[in-house]
PDB file of C-alpha atoms in Angstrom:
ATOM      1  CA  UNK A   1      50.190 -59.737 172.477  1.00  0.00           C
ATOM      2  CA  UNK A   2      53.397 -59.739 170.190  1.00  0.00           C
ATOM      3  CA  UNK A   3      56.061 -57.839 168.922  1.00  0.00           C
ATOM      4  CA  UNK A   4      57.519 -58.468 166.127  1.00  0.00           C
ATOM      5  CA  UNK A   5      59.678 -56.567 163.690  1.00  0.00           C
ATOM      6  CA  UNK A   6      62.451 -57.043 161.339  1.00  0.00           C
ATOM      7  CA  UNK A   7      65.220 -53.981 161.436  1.00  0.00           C
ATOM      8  CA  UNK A   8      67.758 -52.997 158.540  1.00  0.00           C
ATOM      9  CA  UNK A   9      70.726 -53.496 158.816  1.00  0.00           C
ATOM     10  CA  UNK A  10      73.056 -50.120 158.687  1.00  0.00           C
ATOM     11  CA  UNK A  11      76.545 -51.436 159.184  1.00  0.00           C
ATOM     12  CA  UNK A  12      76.772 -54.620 157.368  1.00  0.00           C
ATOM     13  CA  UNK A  13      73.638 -53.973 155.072  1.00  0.00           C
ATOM     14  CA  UNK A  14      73.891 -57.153 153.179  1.00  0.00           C
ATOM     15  CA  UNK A  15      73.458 -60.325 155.528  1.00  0.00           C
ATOM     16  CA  UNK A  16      76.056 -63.158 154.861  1.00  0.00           C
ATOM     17  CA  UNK A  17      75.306 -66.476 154.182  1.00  0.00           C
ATOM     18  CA  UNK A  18      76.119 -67.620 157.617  1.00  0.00           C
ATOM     19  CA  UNK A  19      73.206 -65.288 159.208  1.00  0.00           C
ATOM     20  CA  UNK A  20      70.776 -66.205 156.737  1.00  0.00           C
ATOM     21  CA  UNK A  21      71.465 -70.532 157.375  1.00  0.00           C
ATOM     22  CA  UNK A  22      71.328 -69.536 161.325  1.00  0.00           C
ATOM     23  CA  UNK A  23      68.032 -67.542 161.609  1.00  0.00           C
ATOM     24  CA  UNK A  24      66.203 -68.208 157.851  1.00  0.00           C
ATOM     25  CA  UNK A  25      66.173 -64.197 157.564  1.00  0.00           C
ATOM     26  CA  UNK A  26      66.353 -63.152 153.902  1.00  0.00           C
ATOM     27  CA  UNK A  27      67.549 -60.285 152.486  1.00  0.00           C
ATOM     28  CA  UNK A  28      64.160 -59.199 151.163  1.00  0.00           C
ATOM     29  CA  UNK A  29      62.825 -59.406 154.819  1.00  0.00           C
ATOM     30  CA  UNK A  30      65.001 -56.495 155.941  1.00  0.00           C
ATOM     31  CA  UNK A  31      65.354 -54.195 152.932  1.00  0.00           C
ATOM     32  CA  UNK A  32      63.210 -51.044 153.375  1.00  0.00           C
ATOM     33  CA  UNK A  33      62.852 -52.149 156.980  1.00  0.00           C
ATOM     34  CA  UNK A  34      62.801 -49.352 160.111  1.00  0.00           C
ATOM     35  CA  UNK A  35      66.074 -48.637 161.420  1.00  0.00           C
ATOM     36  CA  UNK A  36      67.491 -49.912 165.054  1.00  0.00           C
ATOM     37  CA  UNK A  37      66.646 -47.086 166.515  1.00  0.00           C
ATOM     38  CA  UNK A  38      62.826 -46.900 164.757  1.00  0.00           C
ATOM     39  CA  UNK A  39      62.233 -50.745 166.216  1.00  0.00           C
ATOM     40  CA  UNK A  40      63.442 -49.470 169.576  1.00  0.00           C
ATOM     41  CA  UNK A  41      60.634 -46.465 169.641  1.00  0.00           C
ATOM     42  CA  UNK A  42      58.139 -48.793 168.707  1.00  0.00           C
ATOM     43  CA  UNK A  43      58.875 -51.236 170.794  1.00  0.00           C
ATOM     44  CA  UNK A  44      58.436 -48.519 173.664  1.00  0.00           C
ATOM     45  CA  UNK A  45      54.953 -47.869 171.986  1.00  0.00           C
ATOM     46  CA  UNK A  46      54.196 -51.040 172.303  1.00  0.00           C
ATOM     47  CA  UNK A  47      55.141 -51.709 175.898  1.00  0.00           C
ATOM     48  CA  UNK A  48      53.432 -48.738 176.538  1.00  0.00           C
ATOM     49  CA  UNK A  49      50.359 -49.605 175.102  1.00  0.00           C
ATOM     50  CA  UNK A  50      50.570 -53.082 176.762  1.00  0.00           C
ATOM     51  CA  UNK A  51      50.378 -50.957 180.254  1.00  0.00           C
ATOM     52  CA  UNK A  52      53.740 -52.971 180.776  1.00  0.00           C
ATOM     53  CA  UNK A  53      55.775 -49.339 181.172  1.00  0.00           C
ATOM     54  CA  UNK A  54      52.784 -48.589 184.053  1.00  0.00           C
ATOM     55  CA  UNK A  55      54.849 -48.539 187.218  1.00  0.00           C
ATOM     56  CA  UNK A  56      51.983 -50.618 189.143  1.00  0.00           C
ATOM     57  CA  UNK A  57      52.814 -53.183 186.640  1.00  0.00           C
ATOM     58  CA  UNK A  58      56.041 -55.904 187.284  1.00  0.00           C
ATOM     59  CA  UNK A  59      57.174 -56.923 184.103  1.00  0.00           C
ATOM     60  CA  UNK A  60      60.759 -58.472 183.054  1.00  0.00           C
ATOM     61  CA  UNK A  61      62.053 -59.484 179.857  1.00  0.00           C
ATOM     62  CA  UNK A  62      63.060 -63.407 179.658  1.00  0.00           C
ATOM     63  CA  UNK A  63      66.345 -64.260 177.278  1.00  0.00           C
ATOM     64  CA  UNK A  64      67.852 -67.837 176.402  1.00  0.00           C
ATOM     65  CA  UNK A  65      71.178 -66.354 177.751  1.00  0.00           C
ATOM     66  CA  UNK A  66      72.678 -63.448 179.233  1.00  0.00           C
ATOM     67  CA  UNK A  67      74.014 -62.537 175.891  1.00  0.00           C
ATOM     68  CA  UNK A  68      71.093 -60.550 173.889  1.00  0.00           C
ATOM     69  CA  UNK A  69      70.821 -57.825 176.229  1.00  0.00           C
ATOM     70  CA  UNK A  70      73.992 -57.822 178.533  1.00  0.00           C
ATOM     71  CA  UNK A  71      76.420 -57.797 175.548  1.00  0.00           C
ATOM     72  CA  UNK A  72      74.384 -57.518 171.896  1.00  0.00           C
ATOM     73  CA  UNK A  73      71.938 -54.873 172.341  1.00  0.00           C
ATOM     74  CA  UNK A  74      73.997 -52.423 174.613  1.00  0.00           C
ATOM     75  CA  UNK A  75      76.856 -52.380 172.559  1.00  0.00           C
ATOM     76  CA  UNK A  76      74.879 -52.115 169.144  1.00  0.00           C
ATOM     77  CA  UNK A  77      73.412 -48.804 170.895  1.00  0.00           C
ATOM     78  CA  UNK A  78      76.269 -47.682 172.044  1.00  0.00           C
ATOM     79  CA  UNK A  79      77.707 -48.363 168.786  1.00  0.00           C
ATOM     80  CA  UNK A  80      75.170 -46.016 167.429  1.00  0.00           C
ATOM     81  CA  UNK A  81      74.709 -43.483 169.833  1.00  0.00           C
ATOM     82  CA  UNK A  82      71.450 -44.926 171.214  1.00  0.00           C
ATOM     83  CA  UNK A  83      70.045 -45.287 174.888  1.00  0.00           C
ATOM     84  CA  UNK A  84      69.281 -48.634 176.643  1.00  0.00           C
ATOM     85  CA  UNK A  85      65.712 -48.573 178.290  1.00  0.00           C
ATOM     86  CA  UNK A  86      65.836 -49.165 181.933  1.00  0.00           C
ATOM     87  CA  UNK A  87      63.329 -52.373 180.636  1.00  0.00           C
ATOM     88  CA  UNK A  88      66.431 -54.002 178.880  1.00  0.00           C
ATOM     89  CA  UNK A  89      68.767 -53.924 181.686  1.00  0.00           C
ATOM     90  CA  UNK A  90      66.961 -56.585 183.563  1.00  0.00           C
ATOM     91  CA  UNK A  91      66.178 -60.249 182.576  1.00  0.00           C
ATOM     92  CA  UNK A  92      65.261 -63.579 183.181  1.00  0.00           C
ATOM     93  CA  UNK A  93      68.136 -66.174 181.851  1.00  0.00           C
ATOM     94  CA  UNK A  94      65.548 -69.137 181.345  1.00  0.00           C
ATOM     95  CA  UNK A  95      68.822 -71.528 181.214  1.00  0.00           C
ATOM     96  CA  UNK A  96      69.408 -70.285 184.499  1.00  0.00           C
ATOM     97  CA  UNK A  97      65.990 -70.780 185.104  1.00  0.00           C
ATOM     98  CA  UNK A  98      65.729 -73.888 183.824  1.00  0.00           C
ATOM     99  CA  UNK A  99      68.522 -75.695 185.631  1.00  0.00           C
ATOM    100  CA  UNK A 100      67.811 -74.366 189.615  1.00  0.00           C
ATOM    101  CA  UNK A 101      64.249 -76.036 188.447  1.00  0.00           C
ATOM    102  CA  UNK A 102      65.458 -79.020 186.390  1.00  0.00           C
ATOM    103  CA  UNK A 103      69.061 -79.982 188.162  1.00  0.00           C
ATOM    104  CA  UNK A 104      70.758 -79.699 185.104  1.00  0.00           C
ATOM    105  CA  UNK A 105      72.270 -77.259 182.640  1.00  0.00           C
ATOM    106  CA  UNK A 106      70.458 -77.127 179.489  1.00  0.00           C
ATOM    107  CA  UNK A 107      73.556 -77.171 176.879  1.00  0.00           C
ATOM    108  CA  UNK A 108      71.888 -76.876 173.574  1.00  0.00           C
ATOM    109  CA  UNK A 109      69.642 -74.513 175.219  1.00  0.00           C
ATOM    110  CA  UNK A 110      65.951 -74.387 173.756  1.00  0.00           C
ATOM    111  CA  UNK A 111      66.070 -77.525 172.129  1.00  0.00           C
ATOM    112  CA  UNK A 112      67.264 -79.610 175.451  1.00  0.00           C
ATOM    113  CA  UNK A 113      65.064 -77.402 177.396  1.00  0.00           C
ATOM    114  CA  UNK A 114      62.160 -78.395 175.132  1.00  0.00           C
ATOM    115  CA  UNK A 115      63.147 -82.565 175.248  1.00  0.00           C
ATOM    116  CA  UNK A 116      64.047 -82.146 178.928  1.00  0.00           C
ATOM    117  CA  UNK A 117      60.318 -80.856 179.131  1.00  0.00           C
ATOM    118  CA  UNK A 118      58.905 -83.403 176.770  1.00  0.00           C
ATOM    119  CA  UNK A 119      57.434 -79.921 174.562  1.00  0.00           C
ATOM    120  CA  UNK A 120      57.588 -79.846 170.619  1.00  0.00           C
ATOM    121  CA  UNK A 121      60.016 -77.692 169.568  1.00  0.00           C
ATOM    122  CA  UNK A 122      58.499 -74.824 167.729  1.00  0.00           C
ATOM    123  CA  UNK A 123      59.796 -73.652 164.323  1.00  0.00           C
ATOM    124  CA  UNK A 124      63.272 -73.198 163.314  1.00  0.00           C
ATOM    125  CA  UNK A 125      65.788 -72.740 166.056  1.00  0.00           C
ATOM    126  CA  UNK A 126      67.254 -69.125 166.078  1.00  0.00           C
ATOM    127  CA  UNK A 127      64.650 -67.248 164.523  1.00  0.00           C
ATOM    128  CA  UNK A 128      63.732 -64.602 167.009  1.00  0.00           C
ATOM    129  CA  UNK A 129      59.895 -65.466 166.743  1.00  0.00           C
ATOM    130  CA  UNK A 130      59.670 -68.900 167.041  1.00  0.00           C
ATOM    131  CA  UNK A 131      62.645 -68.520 170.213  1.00  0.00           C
ATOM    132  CA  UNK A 132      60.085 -66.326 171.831  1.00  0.00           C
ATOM    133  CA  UNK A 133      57.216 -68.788 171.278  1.00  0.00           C
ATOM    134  CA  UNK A 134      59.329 -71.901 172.768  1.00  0.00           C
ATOM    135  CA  UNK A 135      60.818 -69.914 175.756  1.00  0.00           C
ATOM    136  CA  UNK A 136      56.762 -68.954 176.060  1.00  0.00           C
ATOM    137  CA  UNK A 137      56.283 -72.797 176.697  1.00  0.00           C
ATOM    138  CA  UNK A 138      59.028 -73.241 178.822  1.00  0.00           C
ATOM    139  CA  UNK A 139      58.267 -71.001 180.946  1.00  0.00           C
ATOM    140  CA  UNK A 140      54.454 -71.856 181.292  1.00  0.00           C
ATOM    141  CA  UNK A 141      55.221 -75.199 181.496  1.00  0.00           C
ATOM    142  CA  UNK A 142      58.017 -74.765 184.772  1.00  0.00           C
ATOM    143  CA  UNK A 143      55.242 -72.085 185.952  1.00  0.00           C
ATOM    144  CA  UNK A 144      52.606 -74.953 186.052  1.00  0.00           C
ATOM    145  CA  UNK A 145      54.898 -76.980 187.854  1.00  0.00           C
ATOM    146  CA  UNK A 146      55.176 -74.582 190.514  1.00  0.00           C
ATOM    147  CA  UNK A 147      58.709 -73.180 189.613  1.00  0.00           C
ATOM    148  CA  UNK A 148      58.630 -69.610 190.773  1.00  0.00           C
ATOM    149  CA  UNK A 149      60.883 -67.293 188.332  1.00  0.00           C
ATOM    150  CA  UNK A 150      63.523 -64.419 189.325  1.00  0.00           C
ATOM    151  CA  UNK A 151      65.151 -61.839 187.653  1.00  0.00           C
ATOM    152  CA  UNK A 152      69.010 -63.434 186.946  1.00  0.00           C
ATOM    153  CA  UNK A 153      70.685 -60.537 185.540  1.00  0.00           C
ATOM    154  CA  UNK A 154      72.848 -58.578 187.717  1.00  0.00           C
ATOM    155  CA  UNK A 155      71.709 -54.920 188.255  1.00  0.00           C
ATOM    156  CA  UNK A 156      74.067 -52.425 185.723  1.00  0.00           C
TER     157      UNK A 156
END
């Protein structure tokens, strides 16, 4: 299953150049798109409907990084007056990952995680979607190899 959703942005409405050459996002992909705080309830709607908010169920959210959800996504909400899910406060860092099961830090992250794995690189590097789909591969190709993943983050 996937989730995917594009979310408009409130503070700096217009994206800059720079953003757009990074991730390939448009401004016509974002315009008239749900707000932070919509993607965030239906996100929960979704994990819910996955059974992955079932507390039988183990689940864990996997990041390139401790960035996205240690320093973006808490401060955006906090920014706006929104809470964290408990769900975002604990992650897999697949560079961390990566390196106790490869002996070596992954510098250019995905992209030397991909080569270091001999995997095609999927899409265009930074675009939330196609990141998911390669850190997908990663991770089922370390799983196959027997690596056994743990949650990285340190508890809040």
């Amino acid at each position: 299953s996937t989730f995917h959703m594009y979310v408009q942005p409130v503070v700096h409405p217009q994206l800059t150049p720079f953003c757009t050459e990074l991730t390939g996002i448009i401004q016509a992909m974002v315009d008239g798109q749900p707000s932070l705080q919509q993607v965030l309830e239906r996100v929960d709607e979704w994990m819910a409907k996955e059974g992955l908010l079932d507390p039988n169920v183990k689940s864990i959210f996997v990041t390139c990084g401790d960035w996205d959800l240690k320093v973006m996504l808490p401060g955006q909400c906090h920014y706006l007056g929104l809470p964290v899910a408990d769900y975002f406060k604990q992650w897999i860092n697949l560079k961390k990952a990566y390196s106790f099961a490869m002996g070596c830090w992954p510098k250019n992250g995905l992209l030397d995680m991909n080569k270091g794995l001999s995997l095609q690189h999927i899409g265009r590097p930074h675009s939330g979607i196609d990141d998911c789909k390669n850190i997908a591969n990663i991770m089922k190709t370390l799983a196959y190899r027997g690596f056994i993943f743990k949650q990285t983050s340190k508890p809040f």
